[in-house]
PDB file of C-alpha atoms and ligand atoms in Angstrom:
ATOM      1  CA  UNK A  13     184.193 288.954   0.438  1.00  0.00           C
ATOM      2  CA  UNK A  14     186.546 287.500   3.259  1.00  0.00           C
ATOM      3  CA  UNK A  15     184.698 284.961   5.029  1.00  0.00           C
ATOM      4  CA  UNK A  16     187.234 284.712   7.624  1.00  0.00           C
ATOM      5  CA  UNK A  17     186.505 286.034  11.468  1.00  0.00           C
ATOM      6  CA  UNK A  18     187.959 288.923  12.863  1.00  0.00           C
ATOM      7  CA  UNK A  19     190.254 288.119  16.029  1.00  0.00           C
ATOM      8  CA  UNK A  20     189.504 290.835  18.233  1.00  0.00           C
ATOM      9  CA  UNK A  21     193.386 291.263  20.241  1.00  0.00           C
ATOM     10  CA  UNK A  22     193.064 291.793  23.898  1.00  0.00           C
ATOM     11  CA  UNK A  23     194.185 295.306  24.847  1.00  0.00           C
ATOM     12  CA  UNK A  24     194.744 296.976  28.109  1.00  0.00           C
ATOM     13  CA  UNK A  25     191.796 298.674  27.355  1.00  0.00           C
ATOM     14  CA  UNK A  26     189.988 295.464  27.028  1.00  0.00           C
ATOM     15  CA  UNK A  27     191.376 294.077  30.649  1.00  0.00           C
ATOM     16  CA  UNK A  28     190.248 298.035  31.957  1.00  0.00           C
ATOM     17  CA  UNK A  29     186.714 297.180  30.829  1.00  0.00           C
ATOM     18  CA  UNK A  30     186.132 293.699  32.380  1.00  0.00           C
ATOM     19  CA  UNK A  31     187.042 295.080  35.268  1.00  0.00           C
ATOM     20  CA  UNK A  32     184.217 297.471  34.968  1.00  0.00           C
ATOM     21  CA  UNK A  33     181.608 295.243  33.759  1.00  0.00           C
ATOM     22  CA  UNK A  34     182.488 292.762  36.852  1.00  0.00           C
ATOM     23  CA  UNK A  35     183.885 290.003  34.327  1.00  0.00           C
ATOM     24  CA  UNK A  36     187.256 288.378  35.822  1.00  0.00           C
ATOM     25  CA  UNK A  37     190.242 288.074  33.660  1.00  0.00           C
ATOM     26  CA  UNK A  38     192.144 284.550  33.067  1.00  0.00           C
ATOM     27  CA  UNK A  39     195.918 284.359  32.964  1.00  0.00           C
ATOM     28  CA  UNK A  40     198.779 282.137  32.493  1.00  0.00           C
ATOM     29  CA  UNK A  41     202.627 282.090  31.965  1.00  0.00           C
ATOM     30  CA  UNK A  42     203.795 280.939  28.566  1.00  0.00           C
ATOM     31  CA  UNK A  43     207.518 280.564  27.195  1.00  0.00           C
ATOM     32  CA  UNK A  44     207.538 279.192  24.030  1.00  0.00           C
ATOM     33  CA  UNK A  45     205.404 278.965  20.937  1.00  0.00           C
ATOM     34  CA  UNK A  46     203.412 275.869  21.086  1.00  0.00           C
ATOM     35  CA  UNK A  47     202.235 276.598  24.655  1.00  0.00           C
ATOM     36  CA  UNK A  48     201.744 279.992  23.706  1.00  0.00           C
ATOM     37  CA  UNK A  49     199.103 278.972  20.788  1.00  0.00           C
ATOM     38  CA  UNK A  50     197.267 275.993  22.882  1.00  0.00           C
ATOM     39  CA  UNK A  51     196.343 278.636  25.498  1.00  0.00           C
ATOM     40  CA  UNK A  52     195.497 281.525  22.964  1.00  0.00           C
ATOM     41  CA  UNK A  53     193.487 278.915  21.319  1.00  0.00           C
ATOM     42  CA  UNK A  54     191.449 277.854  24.151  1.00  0.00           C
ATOM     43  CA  UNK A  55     190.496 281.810  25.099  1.00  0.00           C
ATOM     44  CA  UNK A  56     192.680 282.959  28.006  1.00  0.00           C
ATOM     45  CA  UNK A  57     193.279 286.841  28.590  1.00  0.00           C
ATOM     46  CA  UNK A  58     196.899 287.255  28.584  1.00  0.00           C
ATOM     47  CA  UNK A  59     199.996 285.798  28.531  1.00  0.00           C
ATOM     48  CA  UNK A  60     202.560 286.512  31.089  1.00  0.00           C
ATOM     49  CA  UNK A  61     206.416 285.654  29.450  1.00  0.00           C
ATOM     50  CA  UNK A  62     207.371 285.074  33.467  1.00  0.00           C
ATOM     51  CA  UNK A  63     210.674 285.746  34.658  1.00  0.00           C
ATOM     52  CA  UNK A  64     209.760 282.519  36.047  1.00  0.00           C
ATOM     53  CA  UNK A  65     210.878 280.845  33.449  1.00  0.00           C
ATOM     54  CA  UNK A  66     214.351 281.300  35.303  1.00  0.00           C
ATOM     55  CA  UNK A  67     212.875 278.110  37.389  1.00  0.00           C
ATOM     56  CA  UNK A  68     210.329 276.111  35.321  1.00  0.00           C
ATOM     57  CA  UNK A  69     212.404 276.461  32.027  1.00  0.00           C
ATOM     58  CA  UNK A  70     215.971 276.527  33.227  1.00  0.00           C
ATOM     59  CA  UNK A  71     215.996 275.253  36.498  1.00  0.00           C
ATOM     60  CA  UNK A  72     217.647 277.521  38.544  1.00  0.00           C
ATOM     61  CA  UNK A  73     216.433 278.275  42.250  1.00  0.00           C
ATOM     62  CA  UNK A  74     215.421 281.978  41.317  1.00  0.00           C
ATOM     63  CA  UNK A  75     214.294 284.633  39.160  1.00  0.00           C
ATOM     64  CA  UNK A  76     217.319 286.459  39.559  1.00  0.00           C
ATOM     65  CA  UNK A  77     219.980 284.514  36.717  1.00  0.00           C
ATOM     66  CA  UNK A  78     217.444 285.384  33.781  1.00  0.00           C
ATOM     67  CA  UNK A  79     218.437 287.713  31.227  1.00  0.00           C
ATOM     68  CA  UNK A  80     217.458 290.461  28.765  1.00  0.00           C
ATOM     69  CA  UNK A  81     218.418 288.741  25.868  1.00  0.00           C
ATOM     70  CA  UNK A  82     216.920 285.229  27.173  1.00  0.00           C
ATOM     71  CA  UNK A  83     213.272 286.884  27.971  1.00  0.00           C
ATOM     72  CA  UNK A  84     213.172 288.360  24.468  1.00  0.00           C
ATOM     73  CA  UNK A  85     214.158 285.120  22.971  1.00  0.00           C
ATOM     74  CA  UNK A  86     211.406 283.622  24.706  1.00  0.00           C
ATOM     75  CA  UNK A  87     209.264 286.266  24.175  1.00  0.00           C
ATOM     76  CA  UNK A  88     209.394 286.516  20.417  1.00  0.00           C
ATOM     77  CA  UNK A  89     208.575 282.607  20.311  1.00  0.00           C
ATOM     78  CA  UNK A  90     205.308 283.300  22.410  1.00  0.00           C
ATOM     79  CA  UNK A  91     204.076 286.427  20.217  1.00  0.00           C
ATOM     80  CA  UNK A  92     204.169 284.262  17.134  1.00  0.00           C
ATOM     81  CA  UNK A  93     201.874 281.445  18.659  1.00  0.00           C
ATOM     82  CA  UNK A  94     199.284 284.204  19.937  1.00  0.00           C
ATOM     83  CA  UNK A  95     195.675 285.663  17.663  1.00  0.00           C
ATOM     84  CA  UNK A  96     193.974 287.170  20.801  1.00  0.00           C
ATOM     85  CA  UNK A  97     195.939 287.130  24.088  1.00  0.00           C
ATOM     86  CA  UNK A  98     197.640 290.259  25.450  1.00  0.00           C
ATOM     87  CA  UNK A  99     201.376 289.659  26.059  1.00  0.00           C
ATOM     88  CA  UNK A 100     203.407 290.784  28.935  1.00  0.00           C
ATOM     89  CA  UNK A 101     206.759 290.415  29.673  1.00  0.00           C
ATOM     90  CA  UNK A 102     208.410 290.498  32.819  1.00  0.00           C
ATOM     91  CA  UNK A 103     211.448 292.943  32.989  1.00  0.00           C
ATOM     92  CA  UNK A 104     214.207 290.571  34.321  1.00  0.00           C
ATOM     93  CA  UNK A 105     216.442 291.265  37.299  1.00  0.00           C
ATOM     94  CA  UNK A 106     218.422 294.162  37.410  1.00  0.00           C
ATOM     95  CA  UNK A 107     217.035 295.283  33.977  1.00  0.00           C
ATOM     96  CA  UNK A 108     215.299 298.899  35.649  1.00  0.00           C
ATOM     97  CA  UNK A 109     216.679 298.396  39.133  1.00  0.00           C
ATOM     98  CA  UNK A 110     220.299 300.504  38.297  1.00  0.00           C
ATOM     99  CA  UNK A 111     218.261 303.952  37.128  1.00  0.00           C
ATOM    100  CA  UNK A 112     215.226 305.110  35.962  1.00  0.00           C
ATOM    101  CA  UNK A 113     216.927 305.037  32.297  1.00  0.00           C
ATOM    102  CA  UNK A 114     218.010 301.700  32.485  1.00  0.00           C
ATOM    103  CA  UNK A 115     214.392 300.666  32.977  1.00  0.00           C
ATOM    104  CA  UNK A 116     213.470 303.165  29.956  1.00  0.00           C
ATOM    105  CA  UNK A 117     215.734 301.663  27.903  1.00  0.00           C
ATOM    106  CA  UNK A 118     215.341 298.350  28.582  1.00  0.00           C
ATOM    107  CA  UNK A 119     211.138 298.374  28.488  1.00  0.00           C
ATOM    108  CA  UNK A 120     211.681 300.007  24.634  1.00  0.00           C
ATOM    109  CA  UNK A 121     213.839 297.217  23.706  1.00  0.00           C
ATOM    110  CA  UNK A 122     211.481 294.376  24.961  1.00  0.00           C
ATOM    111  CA  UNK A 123     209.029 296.103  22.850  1.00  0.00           C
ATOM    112  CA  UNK A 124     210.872 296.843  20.221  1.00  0.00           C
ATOM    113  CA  UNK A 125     212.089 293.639  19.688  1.00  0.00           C
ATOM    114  CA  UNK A 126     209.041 291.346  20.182  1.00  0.00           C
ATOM    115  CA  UNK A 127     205.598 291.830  19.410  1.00  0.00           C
ATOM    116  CA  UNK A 128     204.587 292.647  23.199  1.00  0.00           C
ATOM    117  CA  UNK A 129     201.572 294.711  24.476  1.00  0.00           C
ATOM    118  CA  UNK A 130     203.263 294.960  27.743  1.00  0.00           C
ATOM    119  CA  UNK A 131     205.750 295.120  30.862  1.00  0.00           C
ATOM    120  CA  UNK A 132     206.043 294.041  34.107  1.00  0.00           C
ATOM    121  CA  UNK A 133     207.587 295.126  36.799  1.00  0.00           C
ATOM    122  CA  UNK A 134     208.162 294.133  40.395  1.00  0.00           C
ATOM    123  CA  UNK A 135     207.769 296.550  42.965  1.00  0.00           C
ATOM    124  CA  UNK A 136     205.970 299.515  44.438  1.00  0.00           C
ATOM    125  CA  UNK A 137     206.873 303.117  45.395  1.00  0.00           C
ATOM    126  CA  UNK A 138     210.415 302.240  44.641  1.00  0.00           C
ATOM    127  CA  UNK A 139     209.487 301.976  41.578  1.00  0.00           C
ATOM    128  CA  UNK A 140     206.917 304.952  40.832  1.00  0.00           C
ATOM    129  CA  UNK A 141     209.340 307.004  38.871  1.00  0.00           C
ATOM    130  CA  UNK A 142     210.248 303.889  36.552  1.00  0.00           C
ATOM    131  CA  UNK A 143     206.594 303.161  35.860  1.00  0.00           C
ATOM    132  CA  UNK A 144     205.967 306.977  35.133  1.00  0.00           C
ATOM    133  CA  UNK A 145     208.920 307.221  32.683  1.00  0.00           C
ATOM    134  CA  UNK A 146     208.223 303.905  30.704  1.00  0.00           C
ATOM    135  CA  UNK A 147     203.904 304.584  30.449  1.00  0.00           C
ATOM    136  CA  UNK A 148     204.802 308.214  29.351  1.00  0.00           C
ATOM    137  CA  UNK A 149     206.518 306.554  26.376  1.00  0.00           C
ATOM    138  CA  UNK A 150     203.540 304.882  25.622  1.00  0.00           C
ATOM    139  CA  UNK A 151     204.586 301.411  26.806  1.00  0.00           C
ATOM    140  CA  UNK A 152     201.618 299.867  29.134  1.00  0.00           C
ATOM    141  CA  UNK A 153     203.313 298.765  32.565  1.00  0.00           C
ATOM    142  CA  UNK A 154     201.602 296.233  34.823  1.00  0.00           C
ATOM    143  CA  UNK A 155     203.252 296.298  38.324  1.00  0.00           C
ATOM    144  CA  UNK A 156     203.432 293.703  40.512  1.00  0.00           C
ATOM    145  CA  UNK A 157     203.461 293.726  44.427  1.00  0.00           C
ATOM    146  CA  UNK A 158     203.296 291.616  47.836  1.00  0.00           C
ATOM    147  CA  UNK A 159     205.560 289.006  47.253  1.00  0.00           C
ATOM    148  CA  UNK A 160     207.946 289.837  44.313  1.00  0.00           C
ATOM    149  CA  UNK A 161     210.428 287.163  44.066  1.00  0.00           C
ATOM    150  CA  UNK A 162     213.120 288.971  42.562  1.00  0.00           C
ATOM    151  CA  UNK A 163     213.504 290.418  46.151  1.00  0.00           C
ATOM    152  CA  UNK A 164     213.919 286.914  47.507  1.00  0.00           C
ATOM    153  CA  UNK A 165     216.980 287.624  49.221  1.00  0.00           C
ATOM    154  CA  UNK A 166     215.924 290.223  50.740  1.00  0.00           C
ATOM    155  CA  UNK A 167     212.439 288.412  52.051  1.00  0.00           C
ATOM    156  CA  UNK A 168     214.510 285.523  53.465  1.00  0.00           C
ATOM    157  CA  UNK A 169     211.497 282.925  52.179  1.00  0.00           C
ATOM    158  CA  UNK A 170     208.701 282.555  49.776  1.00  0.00           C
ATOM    159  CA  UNK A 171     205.941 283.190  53.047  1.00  0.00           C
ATOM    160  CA  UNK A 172     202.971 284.963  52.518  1.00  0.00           C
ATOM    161  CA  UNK A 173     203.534 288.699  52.887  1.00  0.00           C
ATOM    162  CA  UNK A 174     201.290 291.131  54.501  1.00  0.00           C
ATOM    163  CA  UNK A 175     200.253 289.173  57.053  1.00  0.00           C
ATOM    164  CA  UNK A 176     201.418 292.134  59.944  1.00  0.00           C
ATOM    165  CA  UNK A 177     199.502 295.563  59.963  1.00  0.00           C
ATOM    166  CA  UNK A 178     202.938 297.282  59.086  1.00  0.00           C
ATOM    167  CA  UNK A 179     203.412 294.793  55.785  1.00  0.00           C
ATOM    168  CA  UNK A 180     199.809 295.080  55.092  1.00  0.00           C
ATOM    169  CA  UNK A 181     200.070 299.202  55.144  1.00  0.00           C
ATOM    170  CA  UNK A 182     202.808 299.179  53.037  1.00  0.00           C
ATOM    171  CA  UNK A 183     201.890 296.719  50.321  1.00  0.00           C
ATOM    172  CA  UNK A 184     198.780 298.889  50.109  1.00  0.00           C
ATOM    173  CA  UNK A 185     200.204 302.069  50.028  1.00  0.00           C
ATOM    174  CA  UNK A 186     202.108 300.222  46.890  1.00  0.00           C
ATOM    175  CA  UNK A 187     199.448 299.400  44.782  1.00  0.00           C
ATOM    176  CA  UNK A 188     198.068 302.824  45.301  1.00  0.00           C
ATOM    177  CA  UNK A 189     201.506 304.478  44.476  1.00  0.00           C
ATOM    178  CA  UNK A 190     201.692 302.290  40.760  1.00  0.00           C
ATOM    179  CA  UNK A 191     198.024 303.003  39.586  1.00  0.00           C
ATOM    180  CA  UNK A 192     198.827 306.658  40.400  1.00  0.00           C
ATOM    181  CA  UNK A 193     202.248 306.516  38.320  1.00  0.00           C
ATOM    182  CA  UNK A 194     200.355 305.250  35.376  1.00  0.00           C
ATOM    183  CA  UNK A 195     200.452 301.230  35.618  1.00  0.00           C
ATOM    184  CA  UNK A 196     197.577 299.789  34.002  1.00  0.00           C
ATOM    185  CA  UNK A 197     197.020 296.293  36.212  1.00  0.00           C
ATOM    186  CA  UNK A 198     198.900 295.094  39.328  1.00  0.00           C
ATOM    187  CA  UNK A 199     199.692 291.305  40.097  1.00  0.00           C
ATOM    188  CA  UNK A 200     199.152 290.773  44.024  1.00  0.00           C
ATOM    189  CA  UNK A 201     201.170 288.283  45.312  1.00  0.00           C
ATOM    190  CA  UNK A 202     200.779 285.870  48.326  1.00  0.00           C
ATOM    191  CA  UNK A 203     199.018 288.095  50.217  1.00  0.00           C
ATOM    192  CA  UNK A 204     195.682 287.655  52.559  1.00  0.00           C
ATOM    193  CA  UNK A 205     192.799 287.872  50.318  1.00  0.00           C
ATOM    194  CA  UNK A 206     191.006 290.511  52.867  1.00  0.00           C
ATOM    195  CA  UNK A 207     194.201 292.684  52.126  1.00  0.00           C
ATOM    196  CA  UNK A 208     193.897 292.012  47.992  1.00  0.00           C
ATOM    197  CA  UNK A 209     190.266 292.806  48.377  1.00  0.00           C
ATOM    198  CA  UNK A 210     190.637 296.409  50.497  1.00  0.00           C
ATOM    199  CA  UNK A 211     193.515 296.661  47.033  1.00  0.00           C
ATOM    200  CA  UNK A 212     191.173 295.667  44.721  1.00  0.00           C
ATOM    201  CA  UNK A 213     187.598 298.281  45.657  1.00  0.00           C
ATOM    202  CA  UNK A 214     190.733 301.045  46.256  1.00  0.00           C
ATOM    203  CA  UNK A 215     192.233 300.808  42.517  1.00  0.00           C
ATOM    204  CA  UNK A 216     190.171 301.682  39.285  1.00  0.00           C
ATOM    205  CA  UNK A 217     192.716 299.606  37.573  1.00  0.00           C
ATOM    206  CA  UNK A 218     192.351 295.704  37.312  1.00  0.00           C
ATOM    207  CA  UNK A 219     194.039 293.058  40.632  1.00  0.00           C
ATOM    208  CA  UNK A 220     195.416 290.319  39.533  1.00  0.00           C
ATOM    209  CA  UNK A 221     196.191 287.312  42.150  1.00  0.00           C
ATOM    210  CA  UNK A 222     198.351 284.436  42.550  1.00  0.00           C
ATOM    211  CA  UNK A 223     197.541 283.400  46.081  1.00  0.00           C
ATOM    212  CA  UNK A 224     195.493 286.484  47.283  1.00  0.00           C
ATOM    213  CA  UNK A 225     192.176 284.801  46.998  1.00  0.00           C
ATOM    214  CA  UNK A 226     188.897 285.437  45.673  1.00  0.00           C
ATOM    215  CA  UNK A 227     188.606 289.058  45.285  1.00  0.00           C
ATOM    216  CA  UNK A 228     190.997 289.885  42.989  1.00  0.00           C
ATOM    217  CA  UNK A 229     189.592 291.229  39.245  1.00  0.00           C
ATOM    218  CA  UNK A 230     191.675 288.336  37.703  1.00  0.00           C
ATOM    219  CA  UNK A 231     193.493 285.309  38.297  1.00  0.00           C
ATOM    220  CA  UNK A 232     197.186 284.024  37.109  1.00  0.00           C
ATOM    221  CA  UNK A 233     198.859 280.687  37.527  1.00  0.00           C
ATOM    222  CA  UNK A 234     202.546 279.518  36.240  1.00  0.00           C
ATOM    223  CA  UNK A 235     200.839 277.421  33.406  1.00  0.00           C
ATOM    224  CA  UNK A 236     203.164 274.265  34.495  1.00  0.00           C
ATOM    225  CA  UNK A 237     201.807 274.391  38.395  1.00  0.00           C
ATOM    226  CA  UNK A 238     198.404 274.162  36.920  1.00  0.00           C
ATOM    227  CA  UNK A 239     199.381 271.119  34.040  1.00  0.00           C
ATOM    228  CA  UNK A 240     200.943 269.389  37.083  1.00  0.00           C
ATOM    229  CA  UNK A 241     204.588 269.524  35.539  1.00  0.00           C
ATOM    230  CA  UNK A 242     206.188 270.448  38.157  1.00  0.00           C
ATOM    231  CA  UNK A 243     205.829 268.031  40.599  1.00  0.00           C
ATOM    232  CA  UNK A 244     208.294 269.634  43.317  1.00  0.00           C
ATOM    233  CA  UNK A 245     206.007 272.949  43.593  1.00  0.00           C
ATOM    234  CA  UNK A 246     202.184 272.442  45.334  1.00  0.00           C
ATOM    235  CA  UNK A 247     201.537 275.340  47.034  1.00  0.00           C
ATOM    236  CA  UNK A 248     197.837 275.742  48.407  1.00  0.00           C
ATOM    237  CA  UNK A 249     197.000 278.315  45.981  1.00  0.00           C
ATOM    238  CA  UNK A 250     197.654 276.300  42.652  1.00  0.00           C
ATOM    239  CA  UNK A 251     194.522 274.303  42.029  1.00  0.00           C
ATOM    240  CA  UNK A 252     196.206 271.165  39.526  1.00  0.00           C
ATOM    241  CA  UNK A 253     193.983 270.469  36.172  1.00  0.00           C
ATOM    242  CA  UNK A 254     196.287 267.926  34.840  1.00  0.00           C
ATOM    243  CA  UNK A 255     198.655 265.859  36.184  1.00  0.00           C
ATOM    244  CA  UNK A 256     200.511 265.746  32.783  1.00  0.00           C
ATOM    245  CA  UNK A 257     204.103 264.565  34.783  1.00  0.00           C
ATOM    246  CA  UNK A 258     202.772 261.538  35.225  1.00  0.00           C
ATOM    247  CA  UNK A 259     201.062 261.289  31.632  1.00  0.00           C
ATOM    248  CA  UNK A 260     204.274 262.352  29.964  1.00  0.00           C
ATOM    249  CA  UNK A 261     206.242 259.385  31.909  1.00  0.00           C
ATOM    250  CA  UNK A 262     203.944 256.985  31.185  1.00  0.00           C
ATOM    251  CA  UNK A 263     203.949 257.724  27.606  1.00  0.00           C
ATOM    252  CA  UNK A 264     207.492 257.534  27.250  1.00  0.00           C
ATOM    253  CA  UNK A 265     207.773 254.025  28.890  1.00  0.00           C
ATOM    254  CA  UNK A 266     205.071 252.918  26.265  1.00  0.00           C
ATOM    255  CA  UNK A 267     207.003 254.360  23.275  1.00  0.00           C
ATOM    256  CA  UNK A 268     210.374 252.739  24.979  1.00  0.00           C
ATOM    257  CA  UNK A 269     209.100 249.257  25.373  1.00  0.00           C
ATOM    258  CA  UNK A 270     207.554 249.629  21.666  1.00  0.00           C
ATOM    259  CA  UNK A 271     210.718 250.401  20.390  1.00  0.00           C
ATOM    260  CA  UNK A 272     212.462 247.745  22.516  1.00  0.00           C
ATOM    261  CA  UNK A 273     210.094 245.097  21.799  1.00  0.00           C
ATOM    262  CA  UNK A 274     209.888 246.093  18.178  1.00  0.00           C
ATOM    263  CA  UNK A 275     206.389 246.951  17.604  1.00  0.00           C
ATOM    264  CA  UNK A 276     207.067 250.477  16.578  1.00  0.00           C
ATOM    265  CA  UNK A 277     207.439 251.687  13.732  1.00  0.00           C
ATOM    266  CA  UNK A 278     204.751 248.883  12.026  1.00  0.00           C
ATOM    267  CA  UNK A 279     204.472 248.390   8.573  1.00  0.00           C
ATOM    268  CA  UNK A 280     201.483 251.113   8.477  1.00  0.00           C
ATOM    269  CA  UNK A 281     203.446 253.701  10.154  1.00  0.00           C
ATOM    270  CA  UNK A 282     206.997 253.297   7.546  1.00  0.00           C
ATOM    271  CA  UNK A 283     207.415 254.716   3.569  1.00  0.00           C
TER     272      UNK A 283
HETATM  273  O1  KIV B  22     207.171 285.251  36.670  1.00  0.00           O
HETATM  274  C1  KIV B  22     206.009 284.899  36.880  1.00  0.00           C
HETATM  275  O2  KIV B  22     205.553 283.826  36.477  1.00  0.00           O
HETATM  276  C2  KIV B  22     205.149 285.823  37.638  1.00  0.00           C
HETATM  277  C3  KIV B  22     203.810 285.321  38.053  1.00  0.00           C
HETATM  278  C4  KIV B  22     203.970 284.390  39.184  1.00  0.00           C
HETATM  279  C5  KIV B  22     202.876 286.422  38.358  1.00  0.00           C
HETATM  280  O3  KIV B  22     205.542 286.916  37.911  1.00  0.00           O
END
């Protein structure tokens, strides 16, 4: 008899039911393996493979340069270092934007071609038919709404949205339009949290926030905000854990004056 315990995987069905029972769901980003297994490991929901990692991993200014091919790449790294977690992958820039095919296509090859349980996509009623076409297929679809930065140039800024009657209308009419098109959680972006809570009693499915306050069924955080990696980035809703910058520098200036001054490797650490 197998002694070994049973890792019950996070499903949608899961994140459907602590939504029910009142129990709030944890999330973080993840792009690589190691990161990916520290955070299953210490009990967190699910993953989000971010298009985000367009900044945090590669630098550039937006979501927008990101690829296809580079968010499976990262995505197949953070499947293999996850027991329990849900995965979801964001559908880069201009992967479902050109037709509702495009998105089709492109949704069955993320899944195809990493071990995902899911896909994201930014947007609202423009993208109703997308989210219809792809959840039909039997591919779970988490939408996301309020601010979605692959519309950045289009915003102007990264400001709060919703804040006007007219904004607030329409990024509720949004999350209304992707539960009834099939999508199984919505991410509310930078948005007042008495708009994310009116969202979040409307919609049977689970809210998820990243600066739209307390209401929200669940909470998610770009995992490097939260470590205190990237130092540039402190916007009032990240709440820092770590400041693991500053740990990271100081521990290479130790291991650089060891080597300098010759105390490293010692005789205990060499063959
Ligand atoms: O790409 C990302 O990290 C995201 C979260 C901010 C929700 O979409």
């Amino acid at each position: 008899m197998s002694t070994e315990k049973t890792i019950r995987r996070i499903t949608t069905k899961s994140l459907e039911l602590m939504k029910k029972k009142g129990k709030k769901i944890a999330a973080l980003t993840a792009y690589d393996f190691i990161t990916a297994r520290i955070l299953d490991q210490a009990g967190i929901d699910f993953l989000l493979v971010g298009d985000s990692l367009a900044n945090v991993f590669q630098g550039n200014e937006t979501t927008l340069p990101v690829t296809m091919d580079e968010m499976i790449y990262h995505t197949k790294a953070v499947t293999k270092g996850v027991n329990r977690a849900m995965v979801v992958v964001d559908m880069p820039f201009m992967s479902y934007q050109l037709s509702v095919n495009e998105g089709f296509r492109n949704a069955g090859r993320i899944m195809k071609e990493t071990s995902a349980g899911a896909v994201k996509i930014e947007g609202g009623k423009r993208v109703a038919e997308t989210i219809k076409e792809i959840t039909a297929a039997g591919i779970p679809v988490m939408a996301h709404v309020g601010l979605t930065p692959q519309s950045i140039n289009q915003f102007g800024s990264y400001r709060e949205r919703g804040k006007t009657e007219e904004e607030a209308k329409e990024i509720f009419e949004d999350a209304i339009t992707v539960e009834k098109a099939g999508a199984f959680a919505v991410v509310l972006e930078k948005i007042p949290a008495k708009l994310a809570n009116k969202i979040t009693k409307a919609l049977t499915i689970p809210t998820i926030g990243i600066g739209a306050g307390i209401y929200c069924d669940g909470q998610i955080l770009v995992t490097a905000d939260l470590l205190g990696l990237y130092v540039e980035f402190q916007p009032r809703f990240v709440r820092k854990y770590a400041n693991l910058a500053h740990e990271i520098e100081n521990s290479i200036q130790n291991y650089i004056s060891d080597v300098k001054e010759k105390s490293f490797p010692s005789k205990a650490e060499s063959y």
